[in-house]
Amino acid sequence: MAAPVKSTVDTAMSSVQNLTIGKALNLGLRRAMEADSKVIVMGEDVGKLGGVFRITDGLQKDFGEHRVLDTPLAESGIIGTAVGLAVRGFRPVCEIQFEGFIFPGFDQISSQLAKLHYRTQGKVKVPVVIRVPYGGGIGAVEHHSESPESLFAHTPGLRVVSCSNPVDAYWMLQQAITCDDPVLFFEPKRLYHSGALKAAVDTTATPEPLFASRVLRQGGVDAAATLVTYGPSVKVCLDAATAAAEEGKSLEVIDLRTLSPLDLEPVFESVRRTGRLVAVSEASSESSLTSEIAARVQQECFYSLEAPVLRVTGFDTPYPPSKLEEHFLPDLDRVLHAVDRALAW
Amino acid sequence: MSELRLVRLIEPDGSASGDDRYALPAPGELLEHYRALVRGRRFNEQASALVRQGRLAVYPSSHGQEACQVAAAAVLRDGDWLFPTYRDSVAAVERGVDPVEVMLLLSGDWHCGYDPMRHHVAPQATPLATQLPHAVGVAHAARLKGEDTVVLALCGDGATSEGDFHEALNFAAVFRAPVVFLVQNNKYAISVPLARQSVASSLAAKGEGYGMPSALVDGNDVAALTAVLGEAVRRAAGGDGPTLMEADTYRMDAHTNADDASRYRDDAEVTEWARRDPLVRLRAHLRAAGVLDDEEERAIAESAEQTAAYLRTGLSADSEPDPAELFAHVYAGPAPHLAAQAELLAAELTAEVHS
């Protein structure tokens, strides 16, 4: 599943490119389409425009209208049509324009896409990837800044992942496309074009497995606490760890990457050493991924915990108007405050 | 907009209607359809009996709609796809799916008991209209592959109120997908009559809004159905895109055995529709044409009886799905995160055996 996709172009170009997350996703899509003629990109404005975030920029020009399909404006129709295409051997990659617009397609995703393989005892495979720009902090109007990933992680039959950096964006998207299960691919939209996050993407490297979390920052032998997070909050946690280090506190940071199935072994391993865990996410806390993490960590690491698992999340409210979003979103101070609470327990 | 003119080739009394647009199929072909109608009617009766015998949880019967079921299967060629709903078991059987496998959905053995890829028959859809966008996807795939495969998607009048009905028809029209939508307008969505679903002049008339040709057909006239559906299949196969067809028919039984139709409709209405029964009219037509005699009728009834017996036998055996199947098919790829729950169940089962 995690086999690297062989590149067929750019052989003259250096295999290392300095890319934003957005450009890395674009290149990853391009590579996936080169590697397999059954890969089809479909969605609203993905063709000529290249998507409202330009993630599919240039693909229709190079691969044609049959493979990069501007669809009518209807999310259920997009997902449902992709299901039929997948039944006949295609690998559709659907773009949902903003996460807030995924709900007209929710029935097709949760009742159909997630269950077809099970219903048919494995006789029907539906390898559909649904790309979902998600998360806040872009000053947008309502329905453009939400974090609905827990709804999908709660649904058996779906796989759910989220990237947080250009290297993962490039590889994880290609790996998701080769996966025989439906994959919800959540993309941290406010980081798409972040120059600060630009990173060297080595297209000849061997990628990490798709369904594995990763320790991004080691805390060393005197690590004080563990931060576990994913997607847009990874940057917040890495910044928090840097700030904590200046105060002499060493934090470990784990990027989940896979939200369903969860890969919590690295988290358990870390918590057994640090005794303290703060789970961070922009999504509301109630019945969420961070709830699941807290439950599993207390079950697996009960005797190692020095403090309860604490959570720093979006509030249990609808996403607020943009002038209030800075108060809603977990930020560096809120994360550090939670770390202090855990240490003072 | 002019109202669509109903296509009918055989009158309820069996006489030829003399439609100026479509020719009446040859008697030999109609005799084959009659055989299938009798088989379908017997299938419906047997499945309903199996509910009363406790072998099936429920059976949504297509009694009265057998002409639609038979025609839908008959017009498809090898390689074409059928997308049935829960009320379209007879159509699935007529497409060659094992009758017992079709019923496994209703016996509680598995959500889909047959191999959709082998038969080109999609799993029977329970939530209304959800199968229609899938049908469009399969049809669009055929275009991309350069095949002349056609997809026939079934739904009822209630389904036309769903968003997926609209989205599927619109996608099909925009993509020029080779799909034929057959709406079996049987007048009720459980208890709610057509008038509460739509006030359009007809359901077929909705095709105009999507820019696709449409037809309104007597849904109890298998001759008209095969003629008009056959034409739509040929159009689709030839690259001329989708068609919307409305079959004017009637659900003679209650929604399922769990439903009480007397609460929402009069017996007089049912009696009136019995007069237009698809088997009665084709039988009268074939008897008058001299191609159906007593001996042939006995042979047809006997053949239908064999199907019923096969269904009875197949569903009377006590089946026990393997509990390990619970975890086996959730994902195509490995699912180690389910291992602990699978082990828990296995341990419980072992303990039961030893207790």
XYZ file of C-alpha atoms in Angstrom:
700
model
C 0.000 0.000 0.000
C 2.857 2.348 0.816
C 4.898 1.547 -2.275
C 6.340 4.699 -3.797
C 4.861 5.715 -7.111
C 7.390 5.651 -9.897
C 7.885 8.999 -11.517
C 7.761 9.134 -15.281
C 8.659 12.759 -15.963
C 11.015 15.390 -14.632
C 13.918 12.988 -14.859
C 16.104 15.871 -15.877
C 14.895 17.930 -12.935
C 16.416 17.494 -9.547
C 14.543 14.917 -7.493
C 14.461 17.415 -4.633
C 12.035 20.321 -4.920
C 11.264 23.048 -2.441
C 7.486 23.040 -2.208
C 4.567 24.427 -0.244
C 1.874 21.979 0.881
C -0.322 23.165 -1.987
C 2.348 22.628 -4.619
C 3.293 19.273 -3.092
C -0.326 18.108 -3.332
C -0.444 19.254 -6.936
C 2.739 17.358 -7.757
C 1.514 14.308 -5.873
C -1.711 14.294 -7.897
C 0.267 14.686 -11.092
C 2.485 11.747 -10.216
C -0.499 9.572 -9.304
C -2.155 10.385 -12.640
C 1.040 9.561 -14.518
C 1.445 6.292 -12.685
C -2.088 5.026 -13.267
C -4.331 6.002 -16.162
C -7.345 4.971 -14.063
C -6.844 7.929 -11.713
C -9.495 10.571 -12.411
C -9.771 13.960 -10.716
C -13.321 15.264 -10.358
C -15.130 18.033 -8.551
C -16.295 21.610 -8.732
C -13.936 23.991 -10.561
C -11.081 21.481 -10.600
C -10.571 21.723 -14.364
C -9.899 24.993 -16.104
C -9.657 26.945 -12.867
C -7.458 24.390 -11.143
C -9.617 24.416 -8.027
C -10.403 27.403 -5.833
C -7.128 26.706 -3.988
C -5.309 25.799 -7.239
C -4.444 22.322 -5.972
C -5.407 20.805 -9.339
C -3.744 23.623 -11.301
C -2.608 22.576 -14.758
C -3.857 19.001 -14.521
C -6.712 19.331 -16.985
C -4.412 21.018 -19.470
C -1.961 18.127 -19.282
C -4.275 15.135 -18.779
C -7.400 16.222 -20.637
C -11.041 16.730 -19.798
C -11.708 13.006 -19.508
C -9.350 12.696 -16.570
C -9.918 16.047 -14.893
C -13.631 16.483 -14.770
C -15.508 19.658 -13.899
C -18.745 18.289 -12.455
C -22.131 19.886 -11.880
C -22.352 21.569 -8.500
C -23.647 18.709 -6.371
C -21.606 16.914 -3.731
C -23.824 13.840 -3.460
C -23.687 13.484 -7.221
C -19.897 13.822 -7.201
C -19.397 11.119 -4.571
C -22.132 8.871 -5.965
C -20.768 9.073 -9.503
C -17.283 8.374 -8.172
C -18.625 5.217 -6.520
C -19.889 3.983 -9.886
C -16.604 4.850 -11.593
C -14.684 2.982 -8.888
C -16.896 -0.079 -9.339
C -15.656 -0.201 -12.929
C -11.985 0.036 -11.982
C -11.316 3.761 -11.956
C -9.678 5.541 -9.021
C -11.573 8.799 -8.663
C -10.060 11.606 -6.605
C -12.921 13.915 -5.664
C -12.357 17.430 -4.454
C -14.854 18.848 -2.014
C -14.386 22.589 -2.309
C -14.628 23.362 1.417
C -15.278 20.970 4.289
C -18.506 22.819 5.102
C -19.930 21.683 1.763
C -19.298 17.985 2.303
C -22.616 17.363 4.021
C -24.813 17.068 0.924
C -22.450 14.178 0.110
C -22.427 12.755 3.626
C -25.121 10.173 2.888
C -23.243 8.847 -0.111
C -20.028 8.727 1.927
C -21.353 7.163 5.120
C -24.168 4.968 3.779
C -22.766 3.956 0.414
C -19.030 4.489 -0.044
C -18.123 3.247 3.436
C -20.269 0.134 3.242
C -20.180 -1.251 -0.300
C -17.160 -3.457 0.312
C -18.716 -4.878 3.465
C -22.205 -5.294 1.986
C -20.818 -7.301 -0.899
C -18.397 -9.378 1.176
C -15.463 -7.772 -0.538
C -16.672 -8.371 -4.084
C -17.047 -4.660 -4.828
C -14.088 -2.378 -4.182
C -14.518 1.389 -4.108
C -11.077 3.034 -4.059
C -12.315 6.619 -3.965
C -10.246 9.432 -2.466
C -12.092 12.494 -1.228
C -9.873 15.525 -0.746
C -11.218 17.939 1.817
C -9.663 21.340 2.574
C -10.466 21.873 6.264
C -9.784 23.969 9.328
C -9.993 27.643 10.172
C -7.835 30.696 10.494
C -8.371 32.087 7.013
C -10.880 34.814 7.871
C -13.590 33.177 5.820
C -17.371 33.351 6.021
C -19.317 30.525 7.637
C -19.074 26.924 6.356
C -15.477 27.503 5.202
C -13.459 26.841 8.362
C -14.765 23.712 10.047
C -13.165 20.471 11.202
C -15.623 17.592 10.612
C -13.013 14.799 10.498
C -14.314 12.984 13.589
C -17.617 12.273 11.825
C -15.759 10.270 9.209
C -13.295 8.659 11.600
C -16.376 7.385 13.470
C -17.599 5.607 10.335
C -16.385 2.010 9.812
C -15.209 1.334 6.277
C -13.609 4.714 5.728
C -9.976 5.551 6.151
C -9.214 9.099 7.211
C -5.854 10.838 7.017
C -4.508 14.370 7.279
C -1.192 15.818 6.195
C 0.617 18.648 7.964
C 3.683 19.309 5.802
C 4.769 19.254 2.136
C 6.615 15.920 2.283
C 3.555 14.133 3.698
C 1.268 16.028 1.345
C 3.211 14.731 -1.639
C 3.475 11.115 -0.521
C 0.321 10.584 1.489
C -1.915 11.698 -1.358
C -0.291 9.241 -3.755
C -0.512 6.473 -1.177
C -4.176 7.257 -0.513
C -4.866 6.963 -4.239
C -3.277 3.502 -4.398
C -5.274 2.337 -1.361
C -8.143 -0.033 -2.213
C -10.353 1.455 0.502
C -12.143 4.803 0.387
C -9.950 7.498 1.924
C -11.000 10.892 3.281
C -7.954 13.089 2.767
C -8.103 16.176 4.975
C -5.874 19.053 3.900
C -4.994 21.952 6.234
C -6.152 24.747 3.972
C -4.626 27.663 5.873
C -1.198 26.102 5.386
C -1.607 25.399 1.645
C 0.473 28.326 0.527
C 2.556 28.947 3.644
C 6.047 29.916 2.547
C 7.304 29.280 6.067
C 6.336 25.616 5.763
C 8.045 25.147 2.402
C 10.141 22.017 2.568
C 12.469 19.985 0.413
C 10.465 17.139 -1.096
C 12.690 14.341 -2.370
C 10.571 12.543 -4.937
C 12.959 9.582 -4.963
C 12.832 9.026 -1.217
C 11.093 6.075 0.386
C 7.965 7.438 2.050
C 6.665 6.667 5.506
C 3.717 4.243 5.522
C 0.380 6.025 5.073
C -1.369 4.617 8.111
C 1.284 5.466 10.668
C 1.672 8.343 13.064
C 5.068 9.944 13.492
C 7.072 11.531 16.259
C 8.015 14.925 14.836
C 9.925 16.182 17.826
C 11.707 13.987 20.328
C 11.704 15.136 23.934
C 14.777 13.275 25.046
C 15.211 11.409 28.314
C 13.848 14.310 30.376
C 10.786 14.905 28.197
C 8.149 16.600 30.336
C 4.995 15.947 28.332
C 3.683 14.670 25.020
C 1.649 16.683 22.529
C -0.427 14.683 20.056
C -2.142 16.408 17.158
C -2.698 16.395 13.381
C -3.238 18.616 10.359
C -3.245 22.376 10.915
C -2.537 22.072 14.659
C 0.798 20.371 14.094
C 2.451 23.713 13.424
C 0.865 25.151 16.582
C 2.249 22.281 18.658
C 5.719 22.452 17.123
C 5.813 26.183 17.873
C 4.629 25.465 21.421
C 7.387 22.916 21.886
C 9.961 25.434 20.671
C 8.630 28.024 23.118
C 8.574 25.487 25.960
C 12.151 24.513 25.226
C 13.185 28.130 25.773
C 11.732 27.800 29.258
C 13.609 24.579 29.825
C 10.638 22.234 29.249
C 11.135 19.487 26.738
C 8.015 18.379 24.863
C 7.491 15.522 22.430
C 5.259 16.211 19.424
C 3.454 13.458 17.567
C 1.658 13.977 14.269
C -1.116 11.393 14.011
C -1.293 11.562 10.181
C -3.815 8.730 10.177
C -7.114 9.497 11.934
C -8.790 6.210 11.078
C -7.448 3.762 11.833
C -5.577 5.538 14.592
C -1.946 4.534 15.082
C -1.499 5.231 18.782
C 1.460 2.966 19.589
C 3.943 5.854 19.287
C 1.674 7.893 21.564
C 1.513 5.121 24.165
C 5.278 4.697 23.993
C 5.811 8.410 24.520
C 3.271 8.752 27.325
C 4.808 5.813 29.174
C 7.963 7.946 29.382
C 6.478 11.418 29.874
C 3.426 10.517 31.952
C 1.555 13.497 30.537
C -0.435 13.994 27.353
C -2.095 16.999 25.786
C -4.225 16.251 22.705
C -4.720 19.207 20.368
C -7.246 19.687 17.570
C -9.311 22.469 16.010
C -12.384 20.239 16.110
C -14.840 20.539 18.979
C -13.941 18.241 21.853
C -17.171 16.419 22.616
C -17.251 12.888 21.140
C -14.243 13.648 18.962
C -10.889 12.179 17.961
C -9.333 13.756 21.034
C -11.976 11.978 23.159
C -10.949 8.701 21.561
C -7.267 9.390 22.182
C -7.935 10.217 25.841
C -9.926 7.015 26.322
C -7.348 4.797 24.674
C -4.388 6.372 26.460
C -5.981 5.977 29.881
C -6.668 2.334 28.997
C -3.170 1.562 27.731
C -1.056 3.861 29.909
C -3.073 3.942 33.142
C -0.155 3.305 35.455
C 2.167 5.647 33.599
C -0.019 8.722 33.761
C 1.057 11.468 36.162
C -1.890 13.656 35.155
C -5.185 13.203 33.313
C -5.066 13.488 29.549
C -5.883 17.115 28.762
C -7.396 18.406 25.567
C -6.989 21.708 23.758
C -9.641 21.966 21.073
C -12.104 24.207 19.384
C -15.038 25.016 21.635
C -18.239 22.957 21.553
C -19.946 25.664 19.544
C -20.544 26.202 15.862
C -17.532 27.714 14.143
C -17.642 31.437 14.950
C -17.565 34.458 12.656
C -14.056 35.237 11.519
C -13.570 38.182 13.872
C -13.902 35.729 16.758
C -12.028 32.778 15.328
C -8.757 33.612 17.040
C -10.577 33.044 20.341
C -11.978 29.726 19.117
C -8.872 28.139 17.643
C -6.295 26.395 19.839
C -3.169 28.542 19.841
C 0.304 28.355 21.262
C -0.655 29.963 24.576
C -3.572 27.642 25.138
C -1.409 24.617 24.410
C 1.346 25.815 26.742
C -1.207 26.549 29.443
C -2.488 22.976 29.208
C 1.083 21.683 29.454
C 1.567 23.778 32.595
C -1.652 22.382 34.079
C -0.510 18.831 33.378
C 2.894 19.533 34.943
C 1.300 21.156 38.012
C -1.116 18.292 38.627
C -45.081 21.972 -22.885
C -47.289 19.280 -24.315
C -48.182 16.392 -22.073
C -46.481 13.114 -22.881
C -48.710 10.590 -24.617
C -48.794 7.208 -22.899
C -47.314 4.330 -24.868
C -49.510 1.228 -24.749
C -49.356 -1.641 -27.211
C -51.760 -4.103 -25.590
C -55.050 -3.036 -24.003
C -56.153 -4.424 -20.631
C -58.530 -6.761 -22.494
C -55.680 -8.164 -24.545
C -56.449 -6.458 -27.819
C -53.722 -4.624 -29.723
C -53.719 -0.855 -29.167
C -52.376 0.031 -32.576
C -49.803 2.576 -31.420
C -48.420 4.595 -34.318
C -44.950 4.920 -32.778
C -43.962 1.398 -31.745
C -44.551 -1.995 -33.324
C -45.961 -4.846 -31.306
C -43.215 -7.413 -30.558
C -43.505 -10.789 -32.278
C -45.735 -13.410 -30.578
C -42.774 -15.708 -29.855
C -41.037 -12.913 -27.971
C -44.209 -12.066 -26.074
C -44.627 -15.706 -25.085
C -41.159 -15.628 -23.504
C -42.185 -12.521 -21.574
C -45.373 -14.247 -20.445
C -43.313 -17.158 -19.129
C -41.201 -14.663 -17.161
C -44.284 -12.816 -15.863
C -45.769 -16.019 -14.484
C -42.422 -16.931 -12.944
C -42.175 -13.457 -11.388
C -45.711 -13.565 -10.004
C -45.040 -16.974 -8.469
C -41.764 -15.680 -7.037
C -43.609 -12.787 -5.385
C -46.212 -15.125 -3.896
C -43.589 -17.540 -2.627
C -41.426 -14.846 -1.082
C -44.459 -13.362 0.684
C -45.305 -16.823 2.024
C -41.743 -17.233 3.269
C -42.199 -14.112 5.377
C -45.267 -15.617 7.025
C -43.263 -18.796 7.585
C -40.564 -16.816 9.350
C -37.908 -17.449 6.719
C -37.659 -13.839 5.549
C -37.794 -10.770 7.756
C -39.797 -8.867 5.200
C -40.588 -8.886 1.489
C -41.405 -5.794 -0.561
C -43.424 -7.440 -3.302
C -43.533 -6.315 -6.923
C -46.945 -7.991 -7.354
C -48.649 -6.003 -10.097
C -45.358 -4.593 -11.352
C -44.029 -7.798 -12.886
C -44.130 -6.351 -16.392
C -41.605 -3.683 -15.355
C -39.438 -6.297 -13.696
C -39.445 -8.611 -16.680
C -38.952 -5.850 -19.248
C -36.050 -4.311 -17.324
C -34.183 -7.608 -17.414
C -35.207 -8.510 -20.950
C -33.949 -5.406 -22.723
C -30.406 -5.605 -21.336
C -27.632 -7.319 -23.244
C -24.681 -9.285 -21.903
C -22.381 -6.875 -20.141
C -25.088 -4.292 -19.424
C -25.734 -3.312 -15.805
C -28.902 -3.280 -13.723
C -29.293 -1.108 -10.609
C -32.274 -2.472 -8.652
C -34.042 -1.313 -5.504
C -35.380 -3.483 -2.694
C -38.611 -4.009 -4.645
C -36.791 -5.268 -7.735
C -35.901 -8.805 -6.672
C -37.727 -10.294 -9.644
C -35.712 -8.150 -12.064
C -32.476 -9.329 -10.429
C -33.584 -12.957 -10.722
C -34.560 -12.446 -14.338
C -31.061 -11.082 -14.961
C -29.724 -14.448 -13.883
C -28.937 -13.971 -10.206
C -29.672 -17.058 -8.104
C -33.104 -16.496 -6.471
C -31.874 -17.694 -3.088
C -28.868 -15.356 -3.234
C -31.192 -12.450 -3.981
C -33.244 -13.240 -0.886
C -30.266 -13.397 1.496
C -30.674 -9.641 2.041
C -34.145 -10.280 3.415
C -33.339 -13.470 5.299
C -30.706 -11.612 7.299
C -27.757 -13.660 6.056
C -25.910 -10.800 4.383
C -26.690 -7.314 3.066
C -26.066 -8.470 -0.490
C -26.051 -12.208 -1.122
C -24.839 -12.202 -4.728
C -21.751 -11.075 -6.596
C -22.588 -7.752 -8.286
C -19.444 -7.851 -10.413
C -20.273 -11.288 -11.822
C -23.873 -10.542 -12.683
C -23.561 -6.814 -13.401
C -26.414 -6.349 -10.969
C -25.688 -3.760 -8.276
C -26.687 -4.498 -4.678
C -30.374 -3.788 -4.137
C -30.622 -0.252 -2.768
C -32.620 0.332 0.388
C -32.241 4.127 0.842
C -34.181 5.673 -2.018
C -32.339 6.968 -5.093
C -28.868 6.436 -3.629
C -28.109 3.899 -6.373
C -28.851 6.343 -9.176
C -25.580 8.350 -9.020
C -23.699 5.029 -8.872
C -25.481 3.976 -12.060
C -24.356 7.198 -13.707
C -20.774 6.518 -12.579
C -20.815 3.025 -14.051
C -22.308 4.425 -17.255
C -19.711 7.184 -17.453
C -16.993 4.581 -16.867
C -18.280 2.669 -19.890
C -17.885 5.798 -21.993
C -14.351 6.376 -20.731
C -13.496 2.768 -21.548
C -14.997 3.041 -25.019
C -17.547 0.270 -24.348
C -21.161 0.294 -25.507
C -22.289 -0.927 -22.074
C -25.661 0.433 -20.971
C -26.901 0.874 -17.421
C -30.558 0.513 -16.460
C -31.380 2.166 -13.151
C -34.650 1.423 -11.388
C -36.456 3.557 -8.844
C -39.986 4.318 -7.706
C -42.177 7.399 -7.621
C -41.138 8.236 -4.058
C -37.481 8.274 -5.085
C -38.118 11.089 -7.539
C -38.442 13.431 -4.551
C -34.900 12.652 -3.402
C -31.971 14.915 -4.164
C -29.987 11.999 -5.559
C -32.644 11.504 -8.255
C -32.116 15.057 -9.413
C -28.337 14.924 -9.155
C -28.111 11.619 -10.993
C -30.310 12.738 -13.878
C -28.485 16.019 -14.183
C -25.044 14.365 -14.119
C -26.182 11.770 -16.657
C -27.469 14.438 -19.013
C -24.389 16.660 -18.683
C -22.035 13.691 -19.144
C -24.256 12.164 -21.850
C -23.957 8.924 -19.928
C -25.446 5.711 -21.369
C -28.022 5.178 -18.650
C -31.755 4.549 -18.766
C -33.766 5.602 -15.727
C -36.938 3.589 -15.259
C -39.299 5.052 -12.673
C -41.901 2.512 -11.627
C -44.681 4.837 -10.620
C -46.686 2.429 -8.457
C -48.616 5.351 -6.923
C -47.497 4.980 -3.310
C -44.379 5.514 -1.223
C -45.498 3.284 1.651
C -48.664 5.277 2.489
C -47.989 8.571 0.756
C -49.727 8.931 -2.609
C -48.110 10.350 -5.716
C -49.941 13.658 -5.286
C -47.831 14.314 -2.185
C -44.587 13.581 -4.067
C -45.099 15.658 -7.159
C -47.587 17.886 -8.922
C -45.752 17.709 -12.237
C -47.908 16.722 -15.216
C -46.065 13.397 -15.100
C -42.816 12.110 -13.622
C -41.538 11.494 -17.138
C -42.069 15.177 -17.884
C -39.173 15.923 -15.533
C -36.834 14.693 -18.269
C -37.427 17.952 -20.121
C -35.843 19.840 -17.239
C -32.680 17.804 -17.596
C -32.595 18.030 -21.348
C -33.096 14.317 -21.847
C -35.732 12.451 -23.826
C -38.441 10.845 -21.785
C -41.370 8.522 -22.233
C -44.507 7.615 -20.338
C -45.358 3.953 -20.718
C -48.131 1.670 -19.536
C -46.214 -0.125 -16.817
C -48.499 -3.148 -16.944
C -47.929 -3.719 -20.643
C -44.746 -5.709 -21.092
C -44.920 -5.212 -24.865
C -44.888 -1.428 -24.552
C -42.193 -1.542 -21.886
C -39.808 -3.701 -23.881
C -40.422 -1.656 -27.031
C -39.722 1.704 -25.398
C -36.972 0.501 -23.058
C -35.324 -1.341 -25.919
C -35.229 1.842 -27.938
C -33.723 3.753 -24.990
C -31.059 1.073 -24.528
C -30.150 1.270 -28.210
C -29.923 5.052 -28.023
C -27.660 4.868 -24.989
C -25.461 2.193 -26.559
C -25.173 4.321 -29.668
C -23.792 7.276 -27.731
C -26.984 9.339 -27.647
C -27.128 9.620 -23.882
C -29.676 8.988 -21.143
C -33.441 8.546 -21.171
C -36.035 8.946 -18.437
C -38.937 6.515 -18.516
C -41.978 6.473 -16.298
C -43.941 3.258 -16.063
C -47.543 3.790 -15.026
C -48.196 0.847 -12.734
C -49.580 -0.057 -9.327
C -48.326 -1.689 -6.149
C -51.029 -4.331 -5.624
C -49.729 -5.493 -2.246
C -48.993 -3.393 0.802
C -45.516 -1.798 0.985
C -44.305 -4.924 2.768
C -45.941 -7.596 4.882
C -45.480 -5.269 7.847
C -47.665 -2.600 6.264
C -51.475 -2.202 6.382
C -52.586 -0.636 3.110
C -56.223 -0.448 4.217
C -55.296 2.563 6.316
C -54.552 4.723 3.280
C -56.272 3.354 0.169
C -59.626 1.956 -0.882
C -60.219 -1.581 -2.056
C -62.059 -0.157 -5.061
C -58.820 1.369 -6.295
C -57.031 -1.949 -5.987
C -59.874 -3.726 -7.773
C -59.693 -1.262 -10.625
C -55.967 -1.886 -11.037
C -56.471 -5.666 -10.897
C -58.438 -5.229 -14.115
C -55.234 -3.922 -15.710
C -53.073 -6.772 -14.450
C -50.010 -7.387 -16.632
C -50.413 -11.171 -16.693
C -54.121 -11.157 -17.425
C -53.792 -8.879 -20.423
C -50.833 -10.662 -21.994
C -52.493 -14.028 -21.449
C -55.645 -12.812 -23.199
C -53.562 -11.413 -26.021
C -51.578 -14.609 -26.528
C -54.635 -16.860 -26.241
C -56.395 -14.784 -28.885
C -53.289 -14.882 -31.085
C -53.323 -18.655 -30.807
C -49.791 -19.002 -29.409
C -50.819 -19.975 -25.889
C -52.873 -23.102 -25.304
C -53.751 -25.113 -22.192
C -50.766 -27.384 -22.563
C -48.346 -24.475 -22.842
C -49.954 -22.823 -19.831
C -49.472 -25.977 -17.770
C -45.805 -26.102 -18.779
C -45.327 -22.451 -17.852
C -47.015 -22.921 -14.480
C -44.924 -26.005 -13.803
C -41.727 -24.126 -14.605
C -42.745 -21.292 -12.257
C -43.516 -23.870 -9.603
C -39.966 -25.180 -9.887
C -38.582 -21.709 -9.210
C -40.838 -21.435 -6.153
C -39.741 -24.848 -4.912
C -36.103 -23.893 -5.373
C -36.677 -20.746 -3.325
C -38.540 -22.648 -0.579
C -35.867 -25.297 -0.311
C -33.012 -22.829 -0.393
C -34.485 -20.645 2.322
C -35.911 -23.385 4.504
C -32.476 -24.661 5.475
C -31.321 -23.053 8.709
C -28.297 -20.991 7.834
C -25.699 -19.707 10.216
C -23.445 -16.969 8.844
C -19.888 -17.221 10.150
C -19.485 -14.663 12.974
C -15.921 -14.015 11.776
C -17.509 -12.434 8.695
C -18.392 -9.496 10.949
C -14.832 -8.268 10.660
C -13.723 -9.769 7.368
C -14.926 -7.254 4.829
C -14.959 -3.841 6.498
C -11.826 -2.844 4.585
C -10.155 -4.090 1.431
C -6.755 -3.618 3.046
C -5.560 -4.982 6.376
C -7.442 -3.858 9.472
C -5.297 -4.774 12.501
C -7.251 -2.262 14.569
C -10.225 -4.642 14.457
C -8.190 -7.591 15.729
C -8.895 -7.012 19.421
C -12.650 -6.933 18.863
C -12.488 -10.025 16.648
C -10.542 -11.817 19.374
C -13.113 -10.789 21.968
C -15.906 -12.296 19.901
C -13.892 -15.455 19.204
C -13.225 -15.868 22.914
C -16.921 -15.441 23.711
C -17.847 -18.066 21.128
C -15.261 -20.477 22.489
C -16.586 -19.946 26.009
C -20.146 -20.648 24.797
C -19.045 -23.932 23.246
C -17.412 -25.018 26.484
C -20.166 -23.880 28.815
